[in-house]
Amino acid sequence: MSLLGIFGGTFDPIHYGHLRTAFELRLALGMNELRFVPAGDPPHRSAPLADASVRFRMVEAAIADQPGFVADDRELHRAGPSYTLTTLLEFRQEFPREPICLVVGMDAFLGLPEWHRWREILPLAHLVVAHRPGWSAPTEGILGRLLQEHRARAPVELKQSSGGRIYVHPVTQLEISSTELRELVAAGRDPRYLVPDVVRDTIRNTGCYTGPKAR
């Protein structure tokens, strides 16, 4: 069976750290498609600085030339907080039997118990945890037990069910932060080589990180 990947985030802005992680995971796991899903109203952080339409435009432009990458704007048109559970329920209705892989960083996985109705997420999808140097997978506590019970040791195991497994995969470490990118642009510096040129052009043309809202 083919794998469908879901990669959520504010993407404020999308950068090479996001793109390289998605690229490596799609190839390593053999995902047929990986959907980038920008959050409309992220429940666990402050509101994005760039407007939803601008963030989505940057995502579309950044992935336009990569086969298998798709920009998905469903959360931008949905009222209320952009809960991952709601998004997964929508995907599961559209793909009732296909294995779905929710891509998260290790930092996000460590905060999983703080997510909205987090225990209902794993039955809907596999969790694919992007592991970077400096972060350690939990071995104790509720997440340690969750990993022990549900961990997949190879990508092929993800194709054997529609969800319910946790797969940890190392990815290249690129120390790029959206927060630091916004601060860099607000300070009048050039984000070149940290984001694709099409994203850089959008940032410069819209001024999304240089107005009073960015201060």
PDB file of C-alpha atoms in Angstrom:
ATOM      1  CA  MET A   1       0.000   0.000   0.000  1.00  0.00           C
ATOM      2  CA  SER A   2       1.126   3.563  -0.667  1.00  0.00           C
ATOM      3  CA  LEU A   3       1.791   5.966   2.176  1.00  0.00           C
ATOM      4  CA  LEU A   4       0.239   9.410   2.488  1.00  0.00           C
ATOM      5  CA  GLY A   5       2.328  11.891   4.471  1.00  0.00           C
ATOM      6  CA  ILE A   6       0.989  14.941   6.326  1.00  0.00           C
ATOM      7  CA  PHE A   7       3.402  17.685   7.372  1.00  0.00           C
ATOM      8  CA  GLY A   8       1.739  20.436   9.386  1.00  0.00           C
ATOM      9  CA  GLY A   9       3.072  23.678  10.800  1.00  0.00           C
ATOM     10  CA  THR A  10       2.683  27.424  10.628  1.00  0.00           C
ATOM     11  CA  PHE A  11       5.376  27.685   7.905  1.00  0.00           C
ATOM     12  CA  ASP A  12       5.898  31.315   8.914  1.00  0.00           C
ATOM     13  CA  PRO A  13       7.941  31.131   6.715  1.00  0.00           C
ATOM     14  CA  ILE A  14       8.700  27.743   5.180  1.00  0.00           C
ATOM     15  CA  HIS A  15      12.483  27.207   4.933  1.00  0.00           C
ATOM     16  CA  TYR A  16      15.103  24.680   3.881  1.00  0.00           C
ATOM     17  CA  GLY A  17      14.931  22.872   7.221  1.00  0.00           C
ATOM     18  CA  HIS A  18      11.293  21.999   6.539  1.00  0.00           C
ATOM     19  CA  LEU A  19      11.959  21.087   2.933  1.00  0.00           C
ATOM     20  CA  ARG A  20      14.997  18.889   3.541  1.00  0.00           C
ATOM     21  CA  THR A  21      13.219  16.978   6.320  1.00  0.00           C
ATOM     22  CA  ALA A  22      10.195  16.364   4.094  1.00  0.00           C
ATOM     23  CA  PHE A  23      12.383  15.342   1.156  1.00  0.00           C
ATOM     24  CA  GLU A  24      14.401  12.821   3.165  1.00  0.00           C
ATOM     25  CA  LEU A  25      11.373  11.291   4.870  1.00  0.00           C
ATOM     26  CA  ARG A  26       9.390  10.937   1.656  1.00  0.00           C
ATOM     27  CA  LEU A  27      12.251   9.066  -0.001  1.00  0.00           C
ATOM     28  CA  ALA A  28      13.139   6.946   3.033  1.00  0.00           C
ATOM     29  CA  LEU A  29       9.563   5.843   3.686  1.00  0.00           C
ATOM     30  CA  GLY A  30       8.441   5.599   0.083  1.00  0.00           C
ATOM     31  CA  MET A  31       5.573   8.035   0.506  1.00  0.00           C
ATOM     32  CA  ASN A  32       3.434   8.359  -2.584  1.00  0.00           C
ATOM     33  CA  GLU A  33       2.504  11.903  -1.574  1.00  0.00           C
ATOM     34  CA  LEU A  34       3.407  14.321   1.202  1.00  0.00           C
ATOM     35  CA  ARG A  35       0.929  17.103   1.998  1.00  0.00           C
ATOM     36  CA  PHE A  36       2.155  20.381   3.500  1.00  0.00           C
ATOM     37  CA  VAL A  37      -0.722  21.684   5.658  1.00  0.00           C
ATOM     38  CA  PRO A  38      -0.203  25.243   6.956  1.00  0.00           C
ATOM     39  CA  ALA A  39      -2.026  25.941  10.214  1.00  0.00           C
ATOM     40  CA  GLY A  40      -4.743  28.563  10.155  1.00  0.00           C
ATOM     41  CA  ASP A  41      -5.025  29.189  13.897  1.00  0.00           C
ATOM     42  CA  PRO A  42      -2.283  27.270  15.728  1.00  0.00           C
ATOM     43  CA  PRO A  43      -3.535  26.427  19.228  1.00  0.00           C
ATOM     44  CA  HIS A  44      -0.129  26.049  20.942  1.00  0.00           C
ATOM     45  CA  ARG A  45       1.667  29.232  19.873  1.00  0.00           C
ATOM     46  CA  SER A  46       1.071  32.883  19.048  1.00  0.00           C
ATOM     47  CA  ALA A  47      -0.693  33.828  15.832  1.00  0.00           C
ATOM     48  CA  PRO A  48       1.473  33.731  12.675  1.00  0.00           C
ATOM     49  CA  LEU A  49       2.844  37.081  11.505  1.00  0.00           C
ATOM     50  CA  ALA A  50       2.307  36.483   7.797  1.00  0.00           C
ATOM     51  CA  ASP A  51      -1.279  36.304   6.559  1.00  0.00           C
ATOM     52  CA  ALA A  52      -2.613  32.842   5.769  1.00  0.00           C
ATOM     53  CA  SER A  53      -2.730  33.580   2.038  1.00  0.00           C
ATOM     54  CA  VAL A  54       0.922  34.679   2.041  1.00  0.00           C
ATOM     55  CA  ARG A  55       2.098  31.639   4.007  1.00  0.00           C
ATOM     56  CA  PHE A  56       0.222  29.321   1.668  1.00  0.00           C
ATOM     57  CA  ARG A  57       1.645  31.099  -1.370  1.00  0.00           C
ATOM     58  CA  MET A  58       5.171  30.617   0.022  1.00  0.00           C
ATOM     59  CA  VAL A  59       4.535  26.905   0.603  1.00  0.00           C
ATOM     60  CA  GLU A  60       3.132  26.447  -2.908  1.00  0.00           C
ATOM     61  CA  ALA A  61       6.092  28.242  -4.466  1.00  0.00           C
ATOM     62  CA  ALA A  62       8.683  26.388  -2.368  1.00  0.00           C
ATOM     63  CA  ILE A  63       7.454  22.898  -3.330  1.00  0.00           C
ATOM     64  CA  ALA A  64       6.286  23.575  -6.889  1.00  0.00           C
ATOM     65  CA  ASP A  65       9.146  21.702  -8.565  1.00  0.00           C
ATOM     66  CA  GLN A  66       9.246  18.674  -6.255  1.00  0.00           C
ATOM     67  CA  PRO A  67       7.235  15.631  -7.374  1.00  0.00           C
ATOM     68  CA  GLY A  68       5.061  14.176  -4.639  1.00  0.00           C
ATOM     69  CA  PHE A  69       4.867  17.394  -2.602  1.00  0.00           C
ATOM     70  CA  VAL A  70       1.388  18.947  -2.372  1.00  0.00           C
ATOM     71  CA  ALA A  71       0.207  22.154  -0.663  1.00  0.00           C
ATOM     72  CA  ASP A  72      -3.054  21.640   1.228  1.00  0.00           C
ATOM     73  CA  ASP A  73      -4.975  24.701   2.500  1.00  0.00           C
ATOM     74  CA  ARG A  74      -7.796  22.978   4.419  1.00  0.00           C
ATOM     75  CA  GLU A  75      -6.823  24.411   7.815  1.00  0.00           C
ATOM     76  CA  LEU A  76      -6.755  27.947   6.434  1.00  0.00           C
ATOM     77  CA  HIS A  77     -10.451  27.722   5.530  1.00  0.00           C
ATOM     78  CA  ARG A  78     -11.607  26.120   8.766  1.00  0.00           C
ATOM     79  CA  ALA A  79     -12.909  28.237  11.632  1.00  0.00           C
ATOM     80  CA  GLY A  80     -11.500  27.757  15.114  1.00  0.00           C
ATOM     81  CA  PRO A  81      -8.193  26.331  16.317  1.00  0.00           C
ATOM     82  CA  SER A  82      -6.253  24.189  13.823  1.00  0.00           C
ATOM     83  CA  TYR A  83      -6.285  20.985  15.823  1.00  0.00           C
ATOM     84  CA  THR A  84      -4.302  18.123  14.325  1.00  0.00           C
ATOM     85  CA  LEU A  85      -7.027  15.697  15.346  1.00  0.00           C
ATOM     86  CA  THR A  86      -9.635  17.527  13.253  1.00  0.00           C
ATOM     87  CA  THR A  87      -7.330  17.498  10.236  1.00  0.00           C
ATOM     88  CA  LEU A  88      -6.622  13.784  10.616  1.00  0.00           C
ATOM     89  CA  LEU A  89     -10.336  13.011  10.889  1.00  0.00           C
ATOM     90  CA  GLU A  90     -10.864  14.836   7.586  1.00  0.00           C
ATOM     91  CA  PHE A  91      -8.048  12.933   5.899  1.00  0.00           C
ATOM     92  CA  ARG A  92      -9.310   9.644   7.274  1.00  0.00           C
ATOM     93  CA  GLN A  93     -12.734  10.307   5.748  1.00  0.00           C
ATOM     94  CA  GLU A  94     -11.084  10.926   2.372  1.00  0.00           C
ATOM     95  CA  PHE A  95      -8.672   7.982   2.660  1.00  0.00           C
ATOM     96  CA  PRO A  96     -10.439   5.387   4.835  1.00  0.00           C
ATOM     97  CA  ARG A  97      -7.935   2.559   4.343  1.00  0.00           C
ATOM     98  CA  GLU A  98      -4.707   4.208   3.201  1.00  0.00           C
ATOM     99  CA  PRO A  99      -1.793   4.364   5.664  1.00  0.00           C
ATOM    100  CA  ILE A 100      -1.412   7.976   6.806  1.00  0.00           C
ATOM    101  CA  CYS A 101       1.863   9.251   8.269  1.00  0.00           C
ATOM    102  CA  LEU A 102       1.827  12.398  10.406  1.00  0.00           C
ATOM    103  CA  VAL A 103       5.309  13.937  10.294  1.00  0.00           C
ATOM    104  CA  VAL A 104       6.469  15.675  13.482  1.00  0.00           C
ATOM    105  CA  GLY A 105       9.792  16.755  14.933  1.00  0.00           C
ATOM    106  CA  MET A 106      11.121  15.156  18.106  1.00  0.00           C
ATOM    107  CA  ASP A 107      10.396  18.389  19.980  1.00  0.00           C
ATOM    108  CA  ALA A 108       6.742  18.216  18.931  1.00  0.00           C
ATOM    109  CA  PHE A 109       6.562  14.524  19.842  1.00  0.00           C
ATOM    110  CA  LEU A 110       7.866  15.267  23.339  1.00  0.00           C
ATOM    111  CA  GLY A 111       4.993  17.731  23.731  1.00  0.00           C
ATOM    112  CA  LEU A 112       2.366  15.305  22.433  1.00  0.00           C
ATOM    113  CA  PRO A 113       0.513  14.943  25.772  1.00  0.00           C
ATOM    114  CA  GLU A 114      -0.318  18.664  25.577  1.00  0.00           C
ATOM    115  CA  TRP A 115      -2.108  18.279  22.227  1.00  0.00           C
ATOM    116  CA  HIS A 116      -5.887  18.404  21.932  1.00  0.00           C
ATOM    117  CA  ARG A 117      -7.315  14.887  22.518  1.00  0.00           C
ATOM    118  CA  TRP A 118      -3.887  13.484  21.757  1.00  0.00           C
ATOM    119  CA  ARG A 119      -4.765   9.879  22.563  1.00  0.00           C
ATOM    120  CA  GLU A 120      -7.138   9.832  19.578  1.00  0.00           C
ATOM    121  CA  ILE A 121      -4.388  10.717  17.102  1.00  0.00           C
ATOM    122  CA  LEU A 122      -2.476   7.445  16.904  1.00  0.00           C
ATOM    123  CA  PRO A 123      -5.488   5.295  15.942  1.00  0.00           C
ATOM    124  CA  LEU A 124      -5.977   7.591  12.937  1.00  0.00           C
ATOM    125  CA  ALA A 125      -2.402   7.724  11.643  1.00  0.00           C
ATOM    126  CA  HIS A 126       1.176   6.637  12.118  1.00  0.00           C
ATOM    127  CA  LEU A 127       3.496   9.126  13.770  1.00  0.00           C
ATOM    128  CA  VAL A 128       6.751   9.660  11.887  1.00  0.00           C
ATOM    129  CA  VAL A 129       9.194  11.452  14.148  1.00  0.00           C
ATOM    130  CA  ALA A 130      12.035  13.358  12.492  1.00  0.00           C
ATOM    131  CA  HIS A 131      15.007  12.790  14.763  1.00  0.00           C
ATOM    132  CA  ARG A 132      17.851  15.328  14.786  1.00  0.00           C
ATOM    133  CA  PRO A 133      21.092  15.228  16.769  1.00  0.00           C
ATOM    134  CA  GLY A 134      20.697  16.705  20.229  1.00  0.00           C
ATOM    135  CA  TRP A 135      17.228  15.265  20.835  1.00  0.00           C
ATOM    136  CA  SER A 136      16.614  11.926  22.520  1.00  0.00           C
ATOM    137  CA  ALA A 137      13.606   9.660  22.171  1.00  0.00           C
ATOM    138  CA  PRO A 138      11.904   9.191  25.557  1.00  0.00           C
ATOM    139  CA  THR A 139      12.496   5.915  27.348  1.00  0.00           C
ATOM    140  CA  GLU A 140      10.378   6.548  30.451  1.00  0.00           C
ATOM    141  CA  GLY A 141       7.005   7.998  31.338  1.00  0.00           C
ATOM    142  CA  ILE A 142       3.907   8.008  29.210  1.00  0.00           C
ATOM    143  CA  LEU A 143       5.766   8.646  25.937  1.00  0.00           C
ATOM    144  CA  GLY A 144       8.388   6.028  26.732  1.00  0.00           C
ATOM    145  CA  ARG A 145       5.623   3.456  27.188  1.00  0.00           C
ATOM    146  CA  LEU A 146       3.887   4.660  24.041  1.00  0.00           C
ATOM    147  CA  LEU A 147       7.070   4.136  22.025  1.00  0.00           C
ATOM    148  CA  GLN A 148       7.675   0.731  23.542  1.00  0.00           C
ATOM    149  CA  GLU A 149       4.183  -0.433  22.621  1.00  0.00           C
ATOM    150  CA  HIS A 150       3.845   1.120  19.175  1.00  0.00           C
ATOM    151  CA  ARG A 151       7.325   1.609  17.726  1.00  0.00           C
ATOM    152  CA  ALA A 152       7.963   0.459  14.174  1.00  0.00           C
ATOM    153  CA  ARG A 153      11.512  -0.659  13.429  1.00  0.00           C
ATOM    154  CA  ALA A 154      11.339  -0.331   9.627  1.00  0.00           C
ATOM    155  CA  PRO A 155       9.317   1.739   7.141  1.00  0.00           C
ATOM    156  CA  VAL A 156       7.730  -1.376   5.665  1.00  0.00           C
ATOM    157  CA  GLU A 157       5.796  -1.847   8.921  1.00  0.00           C
ATOM    158  CA  LEU A 158       3.929   1.397   8.239  1.00  0.00           C
ATOM    159  CA  LYS A 159       2.370  -0.107   5.129  1.00  0.00           C
ATOM    160  CA  GLN A 160       0.837  -2.978   7.055  1.00  0.00           C
ATOM    161  CA  SER A 161      -1.872  -0.893   8.741  1.00  0.00           C
ATOM    162  CA  SER A 162      -3.607   2.454   8.281  1.00  0.00           C
ATOM    163  CA  GLY A 163      -2.191   3.880  11.526  1.00  0.00           C
ATOM    164  CA  GLY A 164      -1.128   3.138  15.074  1.00  0.00           C
ATOM    165  CA  ARG A 165       2.667   2.904  14.785  1.00  0.00           C
ATOM    166  CA  ILE A 166       5.480   5.314  15.687  1.00  0.00           C
ATOM    167  CA  TYR A 167       8.552   5.425  13.485  1.00  0.00           C
ATOM    168  CA  VAL A 168      11.615   7.485  14.434  1.00  0.00           C
ATOM    169  CA  HIS A 169      13.906   8.365  11.539  1.00  0.00           C
ATOM    170  CA  PRO A 170      17.083  10.477  11.594  1.00  0.00           C
ATOM    171  CA  VAL A 171      17.197  13.477   9.262  1.00  0.00           C
ATOM    172  CA  THR A 172      19.864  15.983   8.314  1.00  0.00           C
ATOM    173  CA  GLN A 173      20.221  18.725  10.873  1.00  0.00           C
ATOM    174  CA  LEU A 174      19.765  22.205   9.423  1.00  0.00           C
ATOM    175  CA  GLU A 175      19.799  24.828  12.149  1.00  0.00           C
ATOM    176  CA  ILE A 176      17.195  27.120  10.628  1.00  0.00           C
ATOM    177  CA  SER A 177      14.403  28.612  12.708  1.00  0.00           C
ATOM    178  CA  SER A 178      11.319  30.402  11.407  1.00  0.00           C
ATOM    179  CA  THR A 179      11.423  32.659  14.467  1.00  0.00           C
ATOM    180  CA  GLU A 180      15.026  33.636  13.790  1.00  0.00           C
ATOM    181  CA  LEU A 181      14.230  34.131  10.112  1.00  0.00           C
ATOM    182  CA  ARG A 182      11.469  36.596  10.965  1.00  0.00           C
ATOM    183  CA  GLU A 183      13.792  38.459  13.315  1.00  0.00           C
ATOM    184  CA  LEU A 184      16.511  38.502  10.679  1.00  0.00           C
ATOM    185  CA  VAL A 185      14.175  40.007   8.078  1.00  0.00           C
ATOM    186  CA  ALA A 186      12.753  42.511  10.579  1.00  0.00           C
ATOM    187  CA  ALA A 187      16.328  43.660  11.244  1.00  0.00           C
ATOM    188  CA  GLY A 188      16.808  44.366   7.539  1.00  0.00           C
ATOM    189  CA  ARG A 189      19.020  41.375   6.789  1.00  0.00           C
ATOM    190  CA  ASP A 190      18.757  39.099   3.766  1.00  0.00           C
ATOM    191  CA  PRO A 191      17.366  35.533   4.221  1.00  0.00           C
ATOM    192  CA  ARG A 192      19.057  34.283   1.066  1.00  0.00           C
ATOM    193  CA  TYR A 193      20.269  30.644   1.223  1.00  0.00           C
ATOM    194  CA  LEU A 194      18.013  30.018   4.244  1.00  0.00           C
ATOM    195  CA  VAL A 195      14.821  29.916   2.180  1.00  0.00           C
ATOM    196  CA  PRO A 196      14.184  29.199  -1.521  1.00  0.00           C
ATOM    197  CA  ASP A 197      14.514  32.269  -3.717  1.00  0.00           C
ATOM    198  CA  VAL A 198      10.779  32.238  -4.480  1.00  0.00           C
ATOM    199  CA  VAL A 199      10.046  32.441  -0.745  1.00  0.00           C
ATOM    200  CA  ARG A 200      12.616  35.207  -0.327  1.00  0.00           C
ATOM    201  CA  ASP A 201      10.959  37.146  -3.145  1.00  0.00           C
ATOM    202  CA  THR A 202       7.528  36.775  -1.527  1.00  0.00           C
ATOM    203  CA  ILE A 203       8.856  37.964   1.831  1.00  0.00           C
ATOM    204  CA  ARG A 204      10.439  41.010   0.211  1.00  0.00           C
ATOM    205  CA  ASN A 205       7.472  41.847  -2.030  1.00  0.00           C
ATOM    206  CA  THR A 206       4.833  41.553   0.689  1.00  0.00           C
ATOM    207  CA  GLY A 207       6.826  43.010   3.589  1.00  0.00           C
ATOM    208  CA  CYS A 208       5.135  40.434   5.803  1.00  0.00           C
ATOM    209  CA  TYR A 209       7.923  40.486   8.411  1.00  0.00           C
ATOM    210  CA  THR A 210       8.960  44.149   8.310  1.00  0.00           C
ATOM    211  CA  GLY A 211       5.814  46.115   9.251  1.00  0.00           C
ATOM    212  CA  PRO A 212       4.627  47.206  12.715  1.00  0.00           C
ATOM    213  CA  LYS A 213       3.151  43.729  13.249  1.00  0.00           C
ATOM    214  CA  ALA A 214       6.677  42.265  13.135  1.00  0.00           C
ATOM    215  CA  ARG A 215       7.968  44.421  15.986  1.00  0.00           C
TER     216      ARG A 215
END
